Coordinates of C-alpha atoms and ligand atoms in Angstrom, one line a residue:
M519 CA 0.0 0.0 0.0
T520 CA 1.3 3.4 -1.0
A521 CA 1.7 6.2 1.5
S522 CA -1.0 8.2 -0.2
S523 CA -3.6 5.4 -0.2
L524 CA -2.8 4.7 3.5
F525 CA -3.3 8.5 4.1
A526 CA -6.6 8.4 2.2
L527 CA -7.8 5.3 4.2
I528 CA -7.0 7.1 7.5
V529 CA -8.8 10.3 6.4
T530 CA -11.9 8.2 5.4
G531 CA -11.8 6.3 8.7
I532 CA -11.7 9.6 10.7
T533 CA -14.4 11.2 8.6
L534 CA -16.6 8.2 9.1
Q535 CA -16.1 8.2 12.9
V536 CA -16.8 12.0 13.2
G537 CA -19.9 11.5 11.0
I538 CA -21.3 8.8 13.2
A539 CA -20.6 10.8 16.4
L540 CA -22.3 13.8 14.9
A541 CA -25.3 11.8 13.9
V542 CA -25.7 10.2 17.4
A543 CA -25.4 13.7 19.0
F544 CA -28.0 15.0 16.6
V545 CA -30.5 12.3 17.3
R546 CA -30.1 12.7 21.1
R547 CA -30.6 16.4 20.9
R548 CA -33.6 16.1 18.7
R549 CA -35.2 13.7 21.2
A550 CA -34.5 16.1 24.1
Y551 CA -36.0 19.0 22.2
A552 CA -39.0 17.0 21.2
D553 CA -39.5 16.2 24.9
L554 CA -39.1 19.9 25.9
E555 CA -41.5 21.0 23.1
K556 CA -44.1 18.5 24.3
R557 CA -44.0 19.9 27.8
M558 CA -44.0 23.5 26.6
A559 CA -47.0 22.8 24.3
G560 CA -48.8 21.5 27.4
N561 CA -47.8 24.7 29.1
Q562 CA -46.5 22.7 32.1
A563 CA -43.8 23.7 34.5
P564 CA -41.0 21.2 34.6
V565 CA -42.2 18.5 36.8
R566 CA -40.2 17.2 39.6
P567 CA -39.7 13.5 38.8
Q568 CA -40.1 11.0 41.6
V569 CA -37.0 9.0 42.1
S570 CA -38.8 6.1 43.7
A571 CA -41.6 5.7 46.1
P572 CA -40.6 7.2 49.5
S573 CA -40.4 4.6 52.2
P574 CA -43.4 4.6 54.6
A575 CA -43.0 6.9 57.6
A576 CA -40.8 5.2 60.2
W577 CA -43.0 6.5 63.1
S578 CA -46.1 8.6 63.1
D579 CA -46.5 12.0 64.6
F580 CA -43.7 13.6 66.7
R581 CA -41.1 11.6 68.6
P582 CA -38.6 13.0 71.2
F583 CA -35.0 13.1 70.2
R584 CA -32.0 14.2 72.3
V585 CA -29.2 16.5 71.0
R586 CA -26.1 14.3 71.4
S587 CA -23.8 17.1 70.1
K588 CA -23.7 20.3 68.1
H589 CA -20.9 21.9 66.2
F590 CA -20.4 24.5 63.5
E591 CA -19.7 23.4 59.9
D592 CA -18.3 26.7 58.5
R593 CA -15.8 29.3 59.5
A594 CA -18.5 32.0 59.6
Q595 CA -20.2 29.9 62.2
S596 CA -23.6 30.4 60.5
V597 CA -24.2 26.7 59.8
C598 CA -24.6 24.5 62.9
S599 CA -25.0 20.7 62.9
F600 CA -27.1 19.0 65.5
V601 CA -26.6 15.2 66.0
L602 CA -29.8 13.6 67.3
E603 CA -30.5 10.3 69.1
P604 CA -33.9 8.9 70.0
A605 CA -34.7 9.9 73.6
D606 CA -36.8 6.7 73.9
G607 CA -33.7 4.6 73.3
G608 CA -35.4 3.0 70.3
A609 CA -34.0 2.4 66.8
V610 CA -33.0 5.0 64.3
P611 CA -34.8 4.0 61.1
A612 CA -33.1 4.3 57.8
F613 CA -33.9 7.1 55.4
A614 CA -33.2 7.9 51.8
P615 CA -30.4 10.4 51.3
G616 CA -32.0 13.8 50.4
Q617 CA -35.0 13.4 52.8
F618 CA -35.7 15.8 55.7
L619 CA -36.9 15.8 59.3
T620 CA -39.8 18.0 60.5
F621 CA -39.4 19.7 63.9
R622 CA -41.9 21.2 66.2
L623 CA -40.5 24.0 68.4
T624 CA -41.8 26.3 71.0
V625 CA -40.4 29.7 70.5
A626 CA -41.1 33.2 71.8
D627 CA -43.3 35.2 69.4
P628 CA -41.3 38.3 68.5
T629 CA -44.4 40.5 68.4
T630 CA -46.2 39.4 71.5
G631 CA -43.4 37.8 73.5
Q632 CA -45.7 34.8 74.2
S633 CA -44.6 31.2 73.5
K634 CA -45.8 29.8 70.3
S635 CA -45.4 26.5 68.4
I636 CA -43.8 26.5 65.0
V637 CA -42.9 23.7 62.6
R638 CA -39.9 23.6 60.2
C639 CA -38.2 21.1 57.9
Y640 CA -34.5 20.4 57.9
S641 CA -32.7 18.0 55.5
L642 CA -30.7 15.1 56.9
S643 CA -27.1 16.0 56.3
D644 CA -25.4 12.7 57.0
R645 CA -25.7 9.3 55.2
P646 CA -28.3 6.8 56.5
G647 CA -27.3 3.8 58.5
G648 CA -25.8 5.3 61.6
D649 CA -27.3 5.3 65.2
T650 CA -28.0 9.1 65.0
Y651 CA -29.6 11.6 62.6
R652 CA -27.8 14.9 61.8
V653 CA -29.3 18.2 60.5
S654 CA -27.3 21.3 59.7
I655 CA -29.1 24.6 60.1
K656 CA -28.1 28.0 58.8
R657 CA -28.9 31.0 61.0
V658 CA -31.3 33.2 59.0
P659 CA -31.0 36.9 59.7
A660 CA -33.6 39.6 59.0
P661 CA -33.6 40.5 55.3
A662 CA -30.9 43.1 54.4
G663 CA -32.0 46.6 55.4
R664 CA -35.0 45.4 57.4
D665 CA -33.8 45.6 60.9
D666 CA -37.5 46.2 61.9
L667 CA -38.2 42.5 61.1
P668 CA -37.4 39.7 63.5
P669 CA -34.6 37.3 62.3
G670 CA -35.6 33.7 61.4
L671 CA -37.5 32.2 64.3
A672 CA -36.6 28.5 64.1
S673 CA -33.0 28.8 62.9
N674 CA -32.0 31.3 65.5
H675 CA -33.8 29.3 68.2
F676 CA -31.7 26.2 67.2
H677 CA -28.4 28.2 67.3
D678 CA -29.1 30.0 70.5
H679 CA -31.4 27.8 72.6
V680 CA -31.0 24.2 71.5
L681 CA -28.2 22.8 73.6
E682 CA -26.5 19.5 73.9
G683 CA -28.7 17.2 76.0
G684 CA -31.8 19.2 75.0
L685 CA -35.0 17.5 73.6
L686 CA -36.6 18.1 70.3
D687 CA -40.0 16.9 68.8
V688 CA -39.2 15.3 65.5
K689 CA -41.4 13.8 62.7
A690 CA -40.0 10.8 60.7
P691 CA -37.8 11.3 57.7
S692 CA -39.8 12.2 54.6
G693 CA -39.6 13.8 51.2
H694 CA -39.5 12.7 47.5
F695 CA -36.2 14.4 46.7
H696 CA -33.7 11.6 47.2
L697 CA -31.3 9.3 45.3
D698 CA -30.7 5.6 45.3
P699 CA -27.3 5.1 46.7
R700 CA -27.1 1.6 45.4
A701 CA -27.5 2.7 41.8
V702 CA -24.4 2.8 39.8
G703 CA -25.0 5.6 37.2
P704 CA -23.0 8.8 37.4
V705 CA -24.5 11.7 39.3
V706 CA -24.1 15.4 39.3
L707 CA -24.9 17.1 42.7
V708 CA -25.4 20.8 42.5
A709 CA -25.6 22.8 45.8
G710 CA -26.1 26.5 46.4
G711 CA -25.6 27.8 49.9
I712 CA -27.4 25.9 52.6
G713 CA -28.8 23.6 49.8
V714 CA -25.6 21.7 50.4
T715 CA -27.2 19.7 53.2
P716 CA -29.1 17.0 51.2
M717 CA -26.2 16.9 48.8
I718 CA -23.7 16.0 51.5
S719 CA -26.1 13.2 52.6
M720 CA -26.3 11.9 49.0
A721 CA -22.6 12.1 48.3
A722 CA -21.8 10.4 51.6
A723 CA -24.3 7.6 50.8
C724 CA -22.9 7.1 47.3
L725 CA -19.3 7.0 48.4
H726 CA -20.2 4.6 51.2
E727 CA -22.3 2.2 49.1
N728 CA -20.2 2.3 46.0
P729 CA -16.9 4.2 46.2
Q730 CA -16.3 3.7 42.4
R731 CA -19.5 5.6 41.5
E732 CA -18.8 8.8 39.6
V733 CA -20.0 11.8 41.7
W734 CA -19.6 15.4 40.4
F735 CA -20.2 17.8 43.2
F736 CA -20.7 21.5 42.4
Y737 CA -21.1 23.9 45.3
G738 CA -21.7 27.6 45.1
V739 CA -21.0 29.9 48.1
R740 CA -20.0 33.5 48.5
D741 CA -16.5 32.9 49.9
G742 CA -14.4 30.4 52.0
A743 CA -15.9 31.5 55.3
D744 CA -19.4 30.5 54.0
E745 CA -18.2 27.1 52.8
A746 CA -19.8 24.4 55.0
F747 CA -18.4 20.9 55.3
A748 CA -15.2 22.1 53.6
A749 CA -12.9 19.6 55.3
T750 CA -15.2 16.7 54.5
L751 CA -15.4 17.7 50.9
R752 CA -11.7 18.1 50.5
E753 CA -11.1 14.8 52.2
W754 CA -13.5 13.0 49.8
E755 CA -11.7 14.8 46.9
R756 CA -8.3 13.4 48.1
Q757 CA -9.6 9.9 48.9
H758 CA -11.9 9.1 46.0
P759 CA -10.7 9.5 42.4
S760 CA -14.4 9.2 41.4
F761 CA -15.4 12.2 43.5
H762 CA -15.0 15.4 41.4
L763 CA -15.3 18.6 43.5
H764 CA -16.0 22.0 42.0
V765 CA -16.4 24.8 44.6
C766 CA -17.4 28.2 43.2
H767 CA -16.9 31.4 45.2
S768 CA -19.1 34.2 43.8
R769 CA -17.3 36.9 45.8
P770 CA -13.9 35.4 46.9
A771 CA -12.5 37.1 50.0
V772 CA -9.3 39.1 49.9
G773 CA -6.4 36.7 49.9
E774 CA -8.4 33.7 48.5
S775 CA -7.0 32.4 45.3
E776 CA -8.5 30.2 42.5
G777 CA -7.0 26.7 42.5
R778 CA -6.0 26.8 46.2
D779 CA -9.1 28.0 48.0
Y780 CA -11.8 27.4 45.4
H781 CA -12.1 25.9 41.9
H782 CA -14.0 28.6 40.0
C783 CA -14.9 32.2 40.5
G784 CA -18.6 32.9 40.0
H785 CA -21.9 31.0 40.3
V786 CA -22.6 27.4 39.4
D787 CA -24.2 27.8 35.9
L788 CA -24.7 25.8 32.7
A789 CA -21.5 27.2 31.2
L790 CA -19.5 25.7 34.1
L791 CA -21.3 22.3 33.9
R792 CA -20.7 22.1 30.2
Q793 CA -17.1 23.0 30.6
A794 CA -16.4 20.6 33.6
L795 CA -18.5 17.5 32.8
P796 CA -17.5 14.8 30.4
L797 CA -19.8 13.9 27.5
R798 CA -22.0 11.4 29.3
S799 CA -25.6 11.0 30.6
F800 CA -25.9 12.0 34.3
D801 CA -28.7 12.3 36.8
Y802 CA -28.8 15.8 38.2
Y803 CA -29.7 16.6 41.8
I804 CA -30.0 20.3 42.5
C805 CA -30.8 22.2 45.7
G806 CA -30.2 25.8 46.2
P807 CA -31.8 29.3 46.3
R808 CA -34.8 29.9 44.2
A809 CA -32.8 32.1 41.8
M810 CA -30.3 29.3 41.1
M811 CA -33.1 26.7 40.4
E812 CA -35.0 29.1 38.2
T813 CA -32.0 29.5 35.9
L814 CA -30.3 26.2 36.1
V815 CA -33.2 23.8 35.7
P816 CA -34.5 25.4 32.4
A817 CA -31.0 25.8 31.2
L818 CA -30.4 22.0 31.7
L819 CA -33.6 21.2 29.9
E820 CA -32.6 23.5 27.0
W821 CA -29.2 21.8 26.9
G822 CA -31.1 18.6 26.2
V823 CA -31.0 16.9 29.6
P824 CA -34.3 14.9 29.8
A825 CA -36.7 16.2 32.5
E826 CA -36.7 12.8 34.2
R827 CA -33.0 13.1 35.0
I828 CA -33.3 16.4 36.7
H829 CA -34.3 16.2 40.4
Y830 CA -34.5 19.4 42.4
E831 CA -35.6 20.9 45.7
A832 CA -35.8 24.4 46.8
F833 CA -35.9 25.1 50.6
G834 CA -39.2 26.8 50.0
P835 CA -40.5 30.0 51.5
A836 CA -39.9 30.0 55.2
S837 CA -42.5 31.3 57.5
L838 CA -43.6 34.2 55.2
P839 CA -45.3 34.3 51.9
K840 CA -43.3 37.1 50.3
L841 CA -40.3 39.2 51.1
E842 CA -41.2 42.8 50.3
T843 CA -37.6 44.0 50.4
S844 CA -35.9 45.8 47.6
G845 CA -33.0 43.4 47.1
Q846 CA -35.1 40.2 47.5
K847 CA -36.4 38.3 44.6
E848 CA -40.2 37.8 44.9
A849 CA -42.0 34.6 44.7
P850 CA -43.2 33.8 41.2
V851 CA -46.8 35.0 40.8
P852 CA -49.0 32.1 40.0
K853 CA -50.9 32.5 36.8
P854 CA -54.2 34.3 37.3
P855 CA -57.4 32.3 37.0
S856 CA -59.0 32.3 33.5
Q857 CA -62.4 32.6 35.2
P858 CA -63.2 33.9 38.7
L859 CA -63.0 31.1 41.3
S860 CA -64.5 31.2 44.7
V861 CA -63.2 29.5 47.8
T862 CA -65.5 28.8 50.7
F863 CA -64.0 28.2 54.1
S864 CA -66.8 26.3 55.7
R865 CA -65.8 26.3 59.3
S866 CA -65.3 30.1 59.4
G867 CA -68.3 30.6 57.1
Q868 CA -66.5 32.8 54.6
Q869 CA -66.7 32.7 50.8
V870 CA -63.9 34.7 49.1
A871 CA -62.8 35.2 45.5
W872 CA -59.4 33.7 44.5
T873 CA -57.3 36.1 42.5
G874 CA -53.9 34.3 42.7
G875 CA -51.5 33.0 45.4
S876 CA -51.7 29.9 47.5
L877 CA -54.8 28.8 49.4
L878 CA -52.9 29.4 52.6
E879 CA -52.2 33.0 51.6
L880 CA -55.9 33.4 50.7
A881 CA -56.9 32.1 54.1
E882 CA -54.4 34.3 55.9
A883 CA -55.4 37.4 53.9
N884 CA -59.0 36.9 55.1
G885 CA -58.1 36.4 58.7
I886 CA -58.7 32.6 58.7
A887 CA -56.4 30.9 61.2
V888 CA -54.7 27.8 59.7
D889 CA -52.0 25.7 61.2
C890 CA -49.0 25.7 59.0
G891 CA -45.3 24.9 59.2
C892 CA -42.9 24.9 56.3
R893 CA -45.1 26.7 53.7
A894 CA -43.4 24.6 51.1
G895 CA -45.5 21.4 50.9
G896 CA -43.1 19.5 53.1
C897 CA -44.5 19.1 56.7
G898 CA -48.2 18.5 56.1
M899 CA -49.3 20.8 58.9
C900 CA -51.8 22.7 56.7
Q901 CA -53.5 19.5 55.4
T902 CA -57.1 20.5 55.0
R903 CA -60.2 18.5 53.9
V904 CA -61.6 19.4 50.5
E905 CA -65.4 19.2 50.8
Q906 CA -66.1 20.2 47.2
G907 CA -64.0 21.0 44.1
E908 CA -60.5 20.3 43.0
V909 CA -57.1 21.6 44.0
E910 CA -53.9 21.6 41.9
Y911 CA -50.2 22.1 42.6
E912 CA -47.6 23.8 40.5
H913 CA -45.1 21.1 41.7
S914 CA -46.1 17.9 43.4
P915 CA -45.6 18.5 47.2
D916 CA -43.2 16.4 49.3
F917 CA -45.9 15.6 51.8
D918 CA -48.3 13.0 50.6
A919 CA -51.7 14.5 51.5
E920 CA -54.4 12.0 52.4
P921 CA -57.1 11.4 49.8
G922 CA -59.8 14.0 50.1
T923 CA -57.5 16.6 51.6
C924 CA -55.1 19.2 50.2
L925 CA -52.1 21.2 51.3
L926 CA -53.1 24.8 51.5
C927 CA -49.5 26.2 51.4
V928 CA -48.8 25.0 47.9
G929 CA -52.4 24.4 46.7
L930 CA -54.2 26.4 44.1
P931 CA -57.9 26.1 43.3
K932 CA -58.6 24.3 40.0
T933 CA -62.4 24.8 40.4
N934 CA -64.6 26.5 42.9
L935 CA -63.8 25.0 46.3
V936 CA -65.3 24.3 49.7
L937 CA -62.6 23.7 52.3
T938 CA -63.0 22.7 56.0
A939 CA -61.2 25.6 57.5
Ligands
LIG1003 C1 -37.6 20.4 52.6 C2 -36.9 21.5 53.3 C3 -35.6 21.2 53.8 C4 -34.8 22.2 54.4 N1 -33.6 22.0 54.8 C5 -32.8 22.9 55.4 C6 -31.5 22.6 55.9 O1 -31.0 21.5 55.8 N2 -30.8 23.6 56.5 C7 -31.4 24.9 56.7 O2 -30.7 25.8 57.3 N3 -32.6 25.2 56.2 C8 -33.4 24.2 55.6 N4 -34.6 24.5 55.2 C9 -35.2 25.8 55.5 C10 -35.8 25.8 56.9 O3 -36.9 24.9 56.9 C11 -36.4 27.2 57.3 O4 -37.2 27.7 56.3 C12 -35.3 28.2 57.6 O5 -34.4 27.7 58.6 C13 -35.9 29.6 58.0 O6 -36.7 29.4 59.0 P1 -36.7 30.4 60.3 O7 -37.9 30.0 61.2 O8 -35.4 30.5 60.9 O9 -37.1 31.8 59.6 P2 -38.6 32.5 59.5 O10 -39.0 32.9 60.8 O11 -39.4 31.6 58.7 O12 -38.2 33.8 58.7 C14 -37.7 33.7 57.4 C15 -37.2 35.1 56.9 O13 -38.4 36.0 57.0 C16 -38.0 37.2 57.6 N5 -39.2 37.9 58.2 C17 -39.7 37.8 59.5 N6 -40.8 38.6 59.5 C18 -41.1 39.1 58.3 C19 -42.1 39.9 57.7 N7 -43.1 40.4 58.5 N8 -42.0 40.2 56.4 C20 -41.0 39.8 55.6 N9 -40.0 39.0 56.1 C21 -40.0 38.6 57.4 C22 -37.0 36.8 58.7 O14 -36.2 37.8 59.1 C23 -36.2 35.8 57.9 O15 -35.2 36.4 57.1 C24 -35.4 23.5 54.6 C25 -36.7 23.8 54.1 C26 -37.4 22.8 53.5 C27 -38.8 23.1 53.0

């Protein structure tokens, strides 16, 4: 064979390979777009896929847990972990990494000074299988420039008043946002700020069950002082070749340098994922502030990631429906009803027109007292009987409401309604 025919053969081979690769990429992308178009045609928000059926609640109602220890996870000392053991000496049931605990606390009402009961959800931040649970809680201050408002009730109560040896009322682990640590497929875990807690649990579980599993961990914080679990993450990076860590500092502190203190300057965004990830199919698990989810999830869909491979959770509104502060991003306004809908609260004997917002906001705006906790569809405190009509949700809630009931905090009327409230 002559040199020129050998050269022609090589060129033909390479051209063929490139052609096949392009054709495969084209077909994959067309499928992803077809999927996206179908959803957009149906005018649906991206649905949160269910990873698998959540395990049945390990116990019902609240159970007392004792704080075995507490310690900070970040240099700024704004994230504190609480390690909990059952006060009744019973077993610590397993959970799925990504699930959360629901707490009932008695705190002082900042306006009246009287004691009141509040309910909040906190993700489990350690892997399942131990003889304790761990949650890691970020102290929430009043919104910037709003010193007139009280700081976060539950988070500050945890930091300041929940001590080692103290007792807490805890509901069993729950939530649909979790991964299967026994699966083998590669995963991308994306955390923004305190959204890191379920991601730590997921990563720890994956590395424990199958240290070969490819885990890509993207974590966005402002600077090194805000980085929680820094030592653990760096340790995993050193110990596990399959664990790929990308820490992003959006505003690195003076003296911090790229490559030594953090991997990238800026936010975790699609450009970074595209640059860092190898060409492969991943399952994406994302938890972070609303702004991050609102940009990253649609960007991933547009990039061609199938909706069923994108799993996400936002830590929801806390105790308040809307933050009316200048710097704060407002909650998305639900689409207004195409026809006027009425909601009757049978117990309080009020019939009111719904003009948008959740059923909980509607009840509160009309002075109807409703028990509620997380305001994010997680704790089930606002479960209310639906006497007539239908309720819909923008995203399927974490709490599985009983048949014939709805969750007011994330529920919207689909038809005229009569509710037992
Ligand atoms: C499934 C799930 C998992 C979660 N996991 C975690 C976790 O692992 N770690 C974690 O730290 N958090 C987590 N959260 C968030 C947590 O549940 C709480 O929402 C958070 O701690 C804030 O609660 P808080 O009681 O401290 O603040 P709230 O008392 O609820 O206050 C929230 C904010 O509102 C401000 N505010 C007070 N009054 C007003 C007013 N009148 N107008 C406007 N603003 C006002 C407060 O100053 C504060 O900034 C999770 C949430 C969910 C739903």
